[in-house]
C-alpha cells in the first residue's frame, strides 16, 4: 500500500527530476530495512533480556557455591570434599560461557559491551569479559607457596594467555580498520543514479558481513578464559584451586560493590 502510493505519486516526477530517483529509492529501502530491522531488534532485545535473566540466576547459584566452598575451606574440609565443590564451580563456568555463546548469536553487541555487568566491571572488560593474563597476575601472590614446577606452569600460562589476547586484540583492530574503510569507500556521485543505490546497499551488506565476525572473536576470547581456568586447576592442588576460585569471586564481588558505591556517592 505504501509502496504503491509512493510509486504512483512519483512516477511523473522521476521523469522531470531524475535526482528524485535516488531519494525515493533510499526512502523505499529505508522502509523495508526499518521493517526488518524492527524484527531483528525485537529478537535481539528478547535474547538480551533472556541472557540478563540467565546471568542473574547464574550469579546467584555461583555465589551459593562460593559460600559453600568458603565454609568448607574455613572448616578445613578434606581434599575430596573440596574437590567436589571446586569441580561444581568449574562446571558452572562452563555453563556460563555456553550461555554467553547462545546470547551472542541473538545480540553480540549486548554481550560484548557488557551491558549485563555493572559500570565498574564494564570499565575493565576486554572482549566481553576478563583478561586471563591479568587475572593470573592478581592470583599469583595469593597462591603462595608454589612449587618451582607450579610457578613455571603459572608463568607459562600467563605468557601464553597474553600472547593469545594480543592476537585477538590485533584481530579486532584489523576488523575495525577494515570496517571503517568499507564504510568510507565509494561516493554517491551524480544524483539520480540507481547504480549508486545498489552500490550503497552492497557497501552495507559487506559491512554487515564484517560485523558477523564479532561473534567469532567473542567465542575465541571466552574459550581462552575457560581454558585458562581449566589449565590453572590442573597446575594447582585442590586446596590451591579452592583459594584461587575464592579470590576470583572476591575480586569481582568487590568490583560490583565498588560500582554500587560509586553510583550512590553524594553529588555536590
mmCIF file of C-alpha atoms in Angstrom:
data_model
loop_
_atom_site.group_PDB
_atom_site.id
_atom_site.type_symbol
_atom_site.label_atom_id
_atom_site.label_comp_id
_atom_site.label_asym_id
_atom_site.label_seq_id
_atom_site.Cartn_x
_atom_site.Cartn_y
_atom_site.Cartn_z
ATOM 1 C CA UNK A 1 0.000 0.000 0.000
ATOM 2 C CA UNK A 2 2.687 2.474 0.996
ATOM 3 C CA UNK A 3 4.936 1.360 -1.858
ATOM 4 C CA UNK A 4 2.098 1.799 -4.360
ATOM 5 C CA UNK A 5 1.311 5.287 -3.077
ATOM 6 C CA UNK A 6 4.890 6.444 -3.342
ATOM 7 C CA UNK A 7 5.277 4.838 -6.747
ATOM 8 C CA UNK A 8 2.126 6.450 -8.191
ATOM 9 C CA UNK A 9 2.816 9.939 -6.850
ATOM 10 C CA UNK A 10 6.423 9.916 -8.005
ATOM 11 C CA UNK A 11 6.169 8.355 -11.452
ATOM 12 C CA UNK A 12 5.911 11.681 -13.328
ATOM 13 C CA UNK A 13 8.376 13.439 -11.023
ATOM 14 C CA UNK A 14 11.098 10.889 -11.783
ATOM 15 C CA UNK A 15 10.800 11.739 -15.477
ATOM 16 C CA UNK A 16 11.015 15.508 -14.903
ATOM 17 C CA UNK A 17 13.501 15.378 -11.996
ATOM 18 C CA UNK A 18 15.877 12.380 -12.187
ATOM 19 C CA UNK A 19 17.503 13.421 -8.908
ATOM 20 C CA UNK A 20 14.340 12.323 -7.105
ATOM 21 C CA UNK A 21 15.016 8.740 -8.147
ATOM 22 C CA UNK A 22 17.833 8.326 -5.662
ATOM 23 C CA UNK A 23 15.837 9.888 -2.799
ATOM 24 C CA UNK A 24 12.788 7.723 -3.446
ATOM 25 C CA UNK A 25 14.889 4.562 -3.695
ATOM 26 C CA UNK A 26 16.554 5.359 -0.400
ATOM 27 C CA UNK A 27 13.127 6.009 1.147
ATOM 28 C CA UNK A 28 11.801 2.667 -0.059
ATOM 29 C CA UNK A 29 14.957 0.890 1.039
ATOM 30 C CA UNK A 30 14.597 2.591 4.408
ATOM 31 C CA UNK A 31 11.018 1.389 4.785
ATOM 32 C CA UNK A 32 11.974 -2.219 4.087
ATOM 33 C CA UNK A 33 15.144 -2.065 6.191
ATOM 34 C CA UNK A 34 13.285 -0.432 9.063
ATOM 35 C CA UNK A 35 10.630 -3.134 8.983
ATOM 36 C CA UNK A 36 13.127 -5.982 9.002
ATOM 37 C CA UNK A 37 15.321 -4.049 11.429
ATOM 38 C CA UNK A 38 12.474 -3.746 13.931
ATOM 39 C CA UNK A 39 12.016 -7.507 13.809
ATOM 40 C CA UNK A 40 15.721 -8.215 14.272
ATOM 41 C CA UNK A 41 15.955 -5.665 17.088
ATOM 42 C CA UNK A 42 12.985 -7.329 18.771
ATOM 43 C CA UNK A 43 14.629 -10.739 18.502
ATOM 44 C CA UNK A 44 17.956 -9.349 19.693
ATOM 45 C CA UNK A 45 16.262 -7.487 22.525
ATOM 46 C CA UNK A 46 14.477 -10.628 23.657
ATOM 47 C CA UNK A 47 17.770 -12.511 23.566
ATOM 48 C CA UNK A 48 19.469 -9.795 25.615
ATOM 49 C CA UNK A 49 16.711 -9.791 28.229
ATOM 50 C CA UNK A 50 16.795 -13.583 28.432
ATOM 51 C CA UNK A 51 20.569 -13.556 28.894
ATOM 52 C CA UNK A 52 20.385 -10.878 31.598
ATOM 53 C CA UNK A 53 17.912 -13.047 33.497
ATOM 54 C CA UNK A 54 20.019 -16.176 32.986
ATOM 55 C CA UNK A 55 23.125 -14.346 34.159
ATOM 56 C CA UNK A 56 21.360 -13.107 37.307
ATOM 57 C CA UNK A 57 20.247 -16.669 38.022
ATOM 58 C CA UNK A 58 23.743 -17.990 37.293
ATOM 59 C CA UNK A 59 25.379 -15.414 39.574
ATOM 60 C CA UNK A 60 23.015 -16.294 42.418
ATOM 61 C CA UNK A 61 23.834 -20.001 42.087
ATOM 62 C CA UNK A 62 27.525 -19.224 41.726
ATOM 63 C CA UNK A 63 27.519 -17.236 44.963
ATOM 64 C CA UNK A 64 25.858 -20.150 46.753
ATOM 65 C CA UNK A 65 28.613 -22.499 45.604
ATOM 66 C CA UNK A 66 31.287 -19.962 46.554
ATOM 67 C CA UNK A 67 29.803 -19.638 50.042
ATOM 68 C CA UNK A 68 29.765 -23.420 50.316
ATOM 69 C CA UNK A 69 33.413 -23.567 49.242
ATOM 70 C CA UNK A 70 34.393 -20.836 51.687
ATOM 71 C CA UNK A 71 32.672 -22.625 54.560
ATOM 72 C CA UNK A 72 34.376 -25.906 53.649
ATOM 73 C CA UNK A 73 37.787 -24.241 53.401
ATOM 74 C CA UNK A 74 37.352 -22.482 56.744
ATOM 75 C CA UNK A 75 36.304 -25.784 58.322
ATOM 76 C CA UNK A 76 39.478 -27.426 56.954
ATOM 77 C CA UNK A 77 37.463 -29.933 54.933
ATOM 78 C CA UNK A 78 39.324 -32.772 53.257
ATOM 79 C CA UNK A 79 40.555 -32.629 49.680
ATOM 80 C CA UNK A 80 37.811 -34.941 48.429
ATOM 81 C CA UNK A 81 35.081 -32.657 49.781
ATOM 82 C CA UNK A 82 36.805 -29.561 48.425
ATOM 83 C CA UNK A 83 37.310 -31.176 45.032
ATOM 84 C CA UNK A 84 33.583 -31.835 44.635
ATOM 85 C CA UNK A 85 32.771 -28.179 45.235
ATOM 86 C CA UNK A 86 35.650 -26.955 43.045
ATOM 87 C CA UNK A 87 34.503 -29.220 40.206
ATOM 88 C CA UNK A 88 30.926 -27.962 40.525
ATOM 89 C CA UNK A 89 32.124 -24.347 40.291
ATOM 90 C CA UNK A 90 34.221 -25.158 37.226
ATOM 91 C CA UNK A 91 31.150 -26.772 35.656
ATOM 92 C CA UNK A 92 29.291 -23.555 36.401
ATOM 93 C CA UNK A 93 31.863 -21.546 34.476
ATOM 94 C CA UNK A 94 31.455 -23.904 31.540
ATOM 95 C CA UNK A 95 27.689 -23.334 31.662
ATOM 96 C CA UNK A 96 28.188 -19.571 31.868
ATOM 97 C CA UNK A 97 30.282 -19.432 28.706
ATOM 98 C CA UNK A 98 27.732 -21.632 26.952
ATOM 99 C CA UNK A 99 25.009 -19.137 27.895
ATOM 100 C CA UNK A 100 27.141 -16.287 26.567
ATOM 101 C CA UNK A 101 27.590 -18.115 23.274
ATOM 102 C CA UNK A 102 23.836 -18.512 22.857
ATOM 103 C CA UNK A 103 23.249 -14.856 23.763
ATOM 104 C CA UNK A 104 25.916 -13.686 21.312
ATOM 105 C CA UNK A 105 24.021 -15.316 18.444
ATOM 106 C CA UNK A 106 20.997 -13.181 19.343
ATOM 107 C CA UNK A 107 22.797 -9.917 20.200
ATOM 108 C CA UNK A 108 26.588 -9.930 20.079
ATOM 109 C CA UNK A 109 26.762 -6.186 20.808
ATOM 110 C CA UNK A 110 24.911 -6.633 24.095
ATOM 111 C CA UNK A 111 27.324 -9.321 25.253
ATOM 112 C CA UNK A 112 30.487 -7.595 24.012
ATOM 113 C CA UNK A 113 29.560 -4.218 25.502
ATOM 114 C CA UNK A 114 28.950 -5.764 28.924
ATOM 115 C CA UNK A 115 25.522 -4.179 29.408
ATOM 116 C CA UNK A 116 24.736 -7.128 31.688
ATOM 117 C CA UNK A 117 27.567 -6.061 34.012
ATOM 118 C CA UNK A 118 27.927 -3.175 36.466
ATOM 119 C CA UNK A 119 29.591 0.047 35.194
ATOM 120 C CA UNK A 120 32.845 -0.621 37.065
ATOM 121 C CA UNK A 121 33.038 -4.134 35.622
ATOM 122 C CA UNK A 122 32.377 -2.807 32.116
ATOM 123 C CA UNK A 123 35.203 -0.311 32.509
ATOM 124 C CA UNK A 124 37.771 -3.097 32.846
ATOM 125 C CA UNK A 125 36.283 -5.555 30.363
ATOM 126 C CA UNK A 126 38.147 -6.964 27.398
ATOM 127 C CA UNK A 127 36.175 -8.571 24.577
ATOM 128 C CA UNK A 128 33.130 -9.197 26.743
ATOM 129 C CA UNK A 129 34.908 -10.469 29.858
ATOM 130 C CA UNK A 130 38.062 -10.588 31.941
ATOM 131 C CA UNK A 131 41.631 -10.777 30.686
ATOM 132 C CA UNK A 132 43.016 -14.176 31.635
ATOM 133 C CA UNK A 133 46.573 -12.840 31.856
ATOM 134 C CA UNK A 134 45.572 -10.067 34.264
ATOM 135 C CA UNK A 135 43.607 -12.484 36.422
ATOM 136 C CA UNK A 136 46.641 -14.755 36.720
ATOM 137 C CA UNK A 137 48.747 -11.787 37.813
ATOM 138 C CA UNK A 138 46.228 -10.997 40.557
ATOM 139 C CA UNK A 139 46.198 -14.614 41.734
ATOM 140 C CA UNK A 140 49.952 -15.208 41.694
ATOM 141 C CA UNK A 141 50.586 -13.516 45.024
ATOM 142 C CA UNK A 142 47.627 -15.199 46.721
ATOM 143 C CA UNK A 143 48.528 -18.802 45.906
ATOM 144 C CA UNK A 144 51.917 -18.966 47.595
ATOM 145 C CA UNK A 145 53.714 -21.094 48.439
ATOM 146 C CA UNK A 146 54.038 -22.561 44.941
ATOM 147 C CA UNK A 147 56.490 -25.240 43.936
ATOM 148 C CA UNK A 148 59.023 -24.391 41.257
ATOM 149 C CA UNK A 149 57.095 -26.541 38.798
ATOM 150 C CA UNK A 150 53.826 -24.788 39.642
ATOM 151 C CA UNK A 151 55.437 -21.359 39.365
ATOM 152 C CA UNK A 152 56.806 -22.247 35.943
ATOM 153 C CA UNK A 153 53.404 -23.552 34.881
ATOM 154 C CA UNK A 154 51.611 -20.383 36.012
ATOM 155 C CA UNK A 155 54.208 -18.148 34.318
ATOM 156 C CA UNK A 156 53.926 -20.093 31.060
ATOM 157 C CA UNK A 157 50.133 -19.966 31.245
ATOM 158 C CA UNK A 158 50.211 -16.227 31.857
ATOM 159 C CA UNK A 159 52.548 -15.710 28.913
ATOM 160 C CA UNK A 160 50.532 -17.852 26.505
ATOM 161 C CA UNK A 161 47.323 -16.114 27.612
ATOM 162 C CA UNK A 162 48.915 -12.724 26.982
ATOM 163 C CA UNK A 163 50.010 -13.786 23.506
ATOM 164 C CA UNK A 164 46.534 -15.067 22.651
ATOM 165 C CA UNK A 165 44.963 -11.851 23.953
ATOM 166 C CA UNK A 166 47.358 -9.749 21.885
ATOM 167 C CA UNK A 167 46.473 -11.743 18.775
ATOM 168 C CA UNK A 168 42.740 -11.278 19.372
ATOM 169 C CA UNK A 169 43.203 -7.563 20.087
ATOM 170 C CA UNK A 170 45.135 -7.156 16.846
ATOM 171 C CA UNK A 171 42.374 -9.010 15.028
ATOM 172 C CA UNK A 172 39.775 -6.643 16.473
ATOM 173 C CA UNK A 173 41.863 -3.634 15.438
ATOM 174 C CA UNK A 174 42.142 -5.030 11.919
ATOM 175 C CA UNK A 175 38.377 -5.575 11.838
ATOM 176 C CA UNK A 176 37.730 -2.010 12.976
ATOM 177 C CA UNK A 177 40.082 -0.644 10.314
ATOM 178 C CA UNK A 178 38.558 -2.832 7.614
ATOM 179 C CA UNK A 179 35.038 -1.820 8.631
ATOM 180 C CA UNK A 180 35.974 1.873 8.609
ATOM 181 C CA UNK A 181 37.475 1.541 5.126
ATOM 182 C CA UNK A 182 34.370 -0.259 3.877
ATOM 183 C CA UNK A 183 32.011 2.410 5.213
ATOM 184 C CA UNK A 184 34.182 5.262 3.927
ATOM 185 C CA UNK A 185 34.759 3.814 0.460
ATOM 186 C CA UNK A 186 32.842 4.918 -2.608
ATOM 187 C CA UNK A 187 30.866 8.083 -3.227
ATOM 188 C CA UNK A 188 27.298 8.890 -4.156
ATOM 189 C CA UNK A 189 28.327 10.532 -7.418
ATOM 190 C CA UNK A 190 25.666 12.205 -9.619
ATOM 191 C CA UNK A 191 22.236 12.326 -8.043
ATOM 192 C CA UNK A 192 19.603 10.185 -9.673
ATOM 193 C CA UNK A 193 21.844 7.231 -10.394
ATOM 194 C CA UNK A 194 20.121 3.977 -9.471
ATOM 195 C CA UNK A 195 23.547 2.343 -9.558
ATOM 196 C CA UNK A 196 24.536 4.386 -6.524
ATOM 197 C CA UNK A 197 21.677 2.880 -4.528
ATOM 198 C CA UNK A 198 22.863 -0.608 -5.421
ATOM 199 C CA UNK A 199 26.417 0.400 -4.517
ATOM 200 C CA UNK A 200 25.254 1.739 -1.153
ATOM 201 C CA UNK A 201 23.314 -1.405 -0.338
ATOM 202 C CA UNK A 202 26.259 -3.548 -1.421
ATOM 203 C CA UNK A 203 28.511 -1.488 0.827
ATOM 204 C CA UNK A 204 26.189 -2.069 3.791
ATOM 205 C CA UNK A 205 25.983 -5.795 3.024
ATOM 206 C CA UNK A 206 29.778 -6.002 3.017
ATOM 207 C CA UNK A 207 29.957 -4.135 6.339
ATOM 208 C CA UNK A 208 27.336 -6.466 7.821
ATOM 209 C CA UNK A 209 29.439 -9.429 6.784
ATOM 210 C CA UNK A 210 32.440 -7.993 8.584
ATOM 211 C CA UNK A 211 30.384 -7.408 11.748
ATOM 212 C CA UNK A 212 29.441 -11.073 11.638
ATOM 213 C CA UNK A 213 32.993 -11.953 12.681
ATOM 214 C CA UNK A 214 32.462 -10.278 16.078
ATOM 215 C CA UNK A 215 30.757 -13.405 17.365
ATOM 216 C CA UNK A 216 33.823 -15.439 16.432
ATOM 217 C CA UNK A 217 36.128 -13.059 18.325
ATOM 218 C CA UNK A 218 33.914 -13.292 21.409
ATOM 219 C CA UNK A 219 33.827 -17.084 21.205
ATOM 220 C CA UNK A 220 37.621 -17.269 20.964
ATOM 221 C CA UNK A 221 38.028 -14.891 23.915
ATOM 222 C CA UNK A 222 35.619 -16.940 26.038
ATOM 223 C CA UNK A 223 37.362 -20.172 25.050
ATOM 224 C CA UNK A 224 40.631 -18.621 26.198
ATOM 225 C CA UNK A 225 39.080 -17.614 29.526
ATOM 226 C CA UNK A 226 37.638 -21.071 30.171
ATOM 227 C CA UNK A 227 40.799 -22.885 29.084
ATOM 228 C CA UNK A 228 42.892 -20.659 31.357
ATOM 229 C CA UNK A 229 40.704 -21.535 34.344
ATOM 230 C CA UNK A 230 40.866 -25.236 33.493
ATOM 231 C CA UNK A 231 44.627 -25.186 32.989
ATOM 232 C CA UNK A 232 45.072 -23.288 36.249
ATOM 233 C CA UNK A 233 43.113 -26.006 38.047
ATOM 234 C CA UNK A 234 45.400 -28.674 36.576
ATOM 235 C CA UNK A 235 48.514 -26.833 37.775
ATOM 236 C CA UNK A 236 47.306 -26.200 41.327
ATOM 237 C CA UNK A 237 46.436 -28.551 44.152
ATOM 238 C CA UNK A 238 42.797 -28.920 45.146
ATOM 239 C CA UNK A 239 43.236 -26.598 48.118
ATOM 240 C CA UNK A 240 45.063 -24.015 45.998
ATOM 241 C CA UNK A 241 42.331 -24.219 43.351
ATOM 242 C CA UNK A 242 39.764 -23.530 46.062
ATOM 243 C CA UNK A 243 41.721 -20.465 47.182
ATOM 244 C CA UNK A 244 42.019 -19.283 43.583
ATOM 245 C CA UNK A 245 38.275 -19.573 42.935
ATOM 246 C CA UNK A 246 37.517 -17.731 46.172
ATOM 247 C CA UNK A 247 39.977 -14.975 45.237
ATOM 248 C CA UNK A 248 38.425 -14.596 41.773
ATOM 249 C CA UNK A 249 34.937 -14.405 43.244
ATOM 250 C CA UNK A 250 36.009 -11.884 45.884
ATOM 251 C CA UNK A 251 37.656 -9.663 43.269
ATOM 252 C CA UNK A 252 34.564 -9.428 41.065
ATOM 253 C CA UNK A 253 32.271 -9.109 44.076
ATOM 254 C CA UNK A 254 34.283 -6.129 45.311
ATOM 255 C CA UNK A 255 34.258 -4.620 41.836
ATOM 256 C CA UNK A 256 30.453 -4.838 41.805
ATOM 257 C CA UNK A 257 30.305 -3.326 45.293
ATOM 258 C CA UNK A 258 32.625 -0.521 44.192
ATOM 259 C CA UNK A 259 30.326 0.204 41.275
ATOM 260 C CA UNK A 260 27.299 0.432 43.584
ATOM 261 C CA UNK A 261 29.138 2.730 45.994
ATOM 262 C CA UNK A 262 30.259 4.948 43.144
ATOM 263 C CA UNK A 263 26.746 5.280 41.739
ATOM 264 C CA UNK A 264 25.350 6.012 45.225
ATOM 265 C CA UNK A 265 28.036 8.569 46.127
ATOM 266 C CA UNK A 266 26.813 12.024 47.220
ATOM 267 C CA UNK A 267 26.980 14.626 44.476
ATOM 268 C CA UNK A 268 27.569 18.262 45.268
#
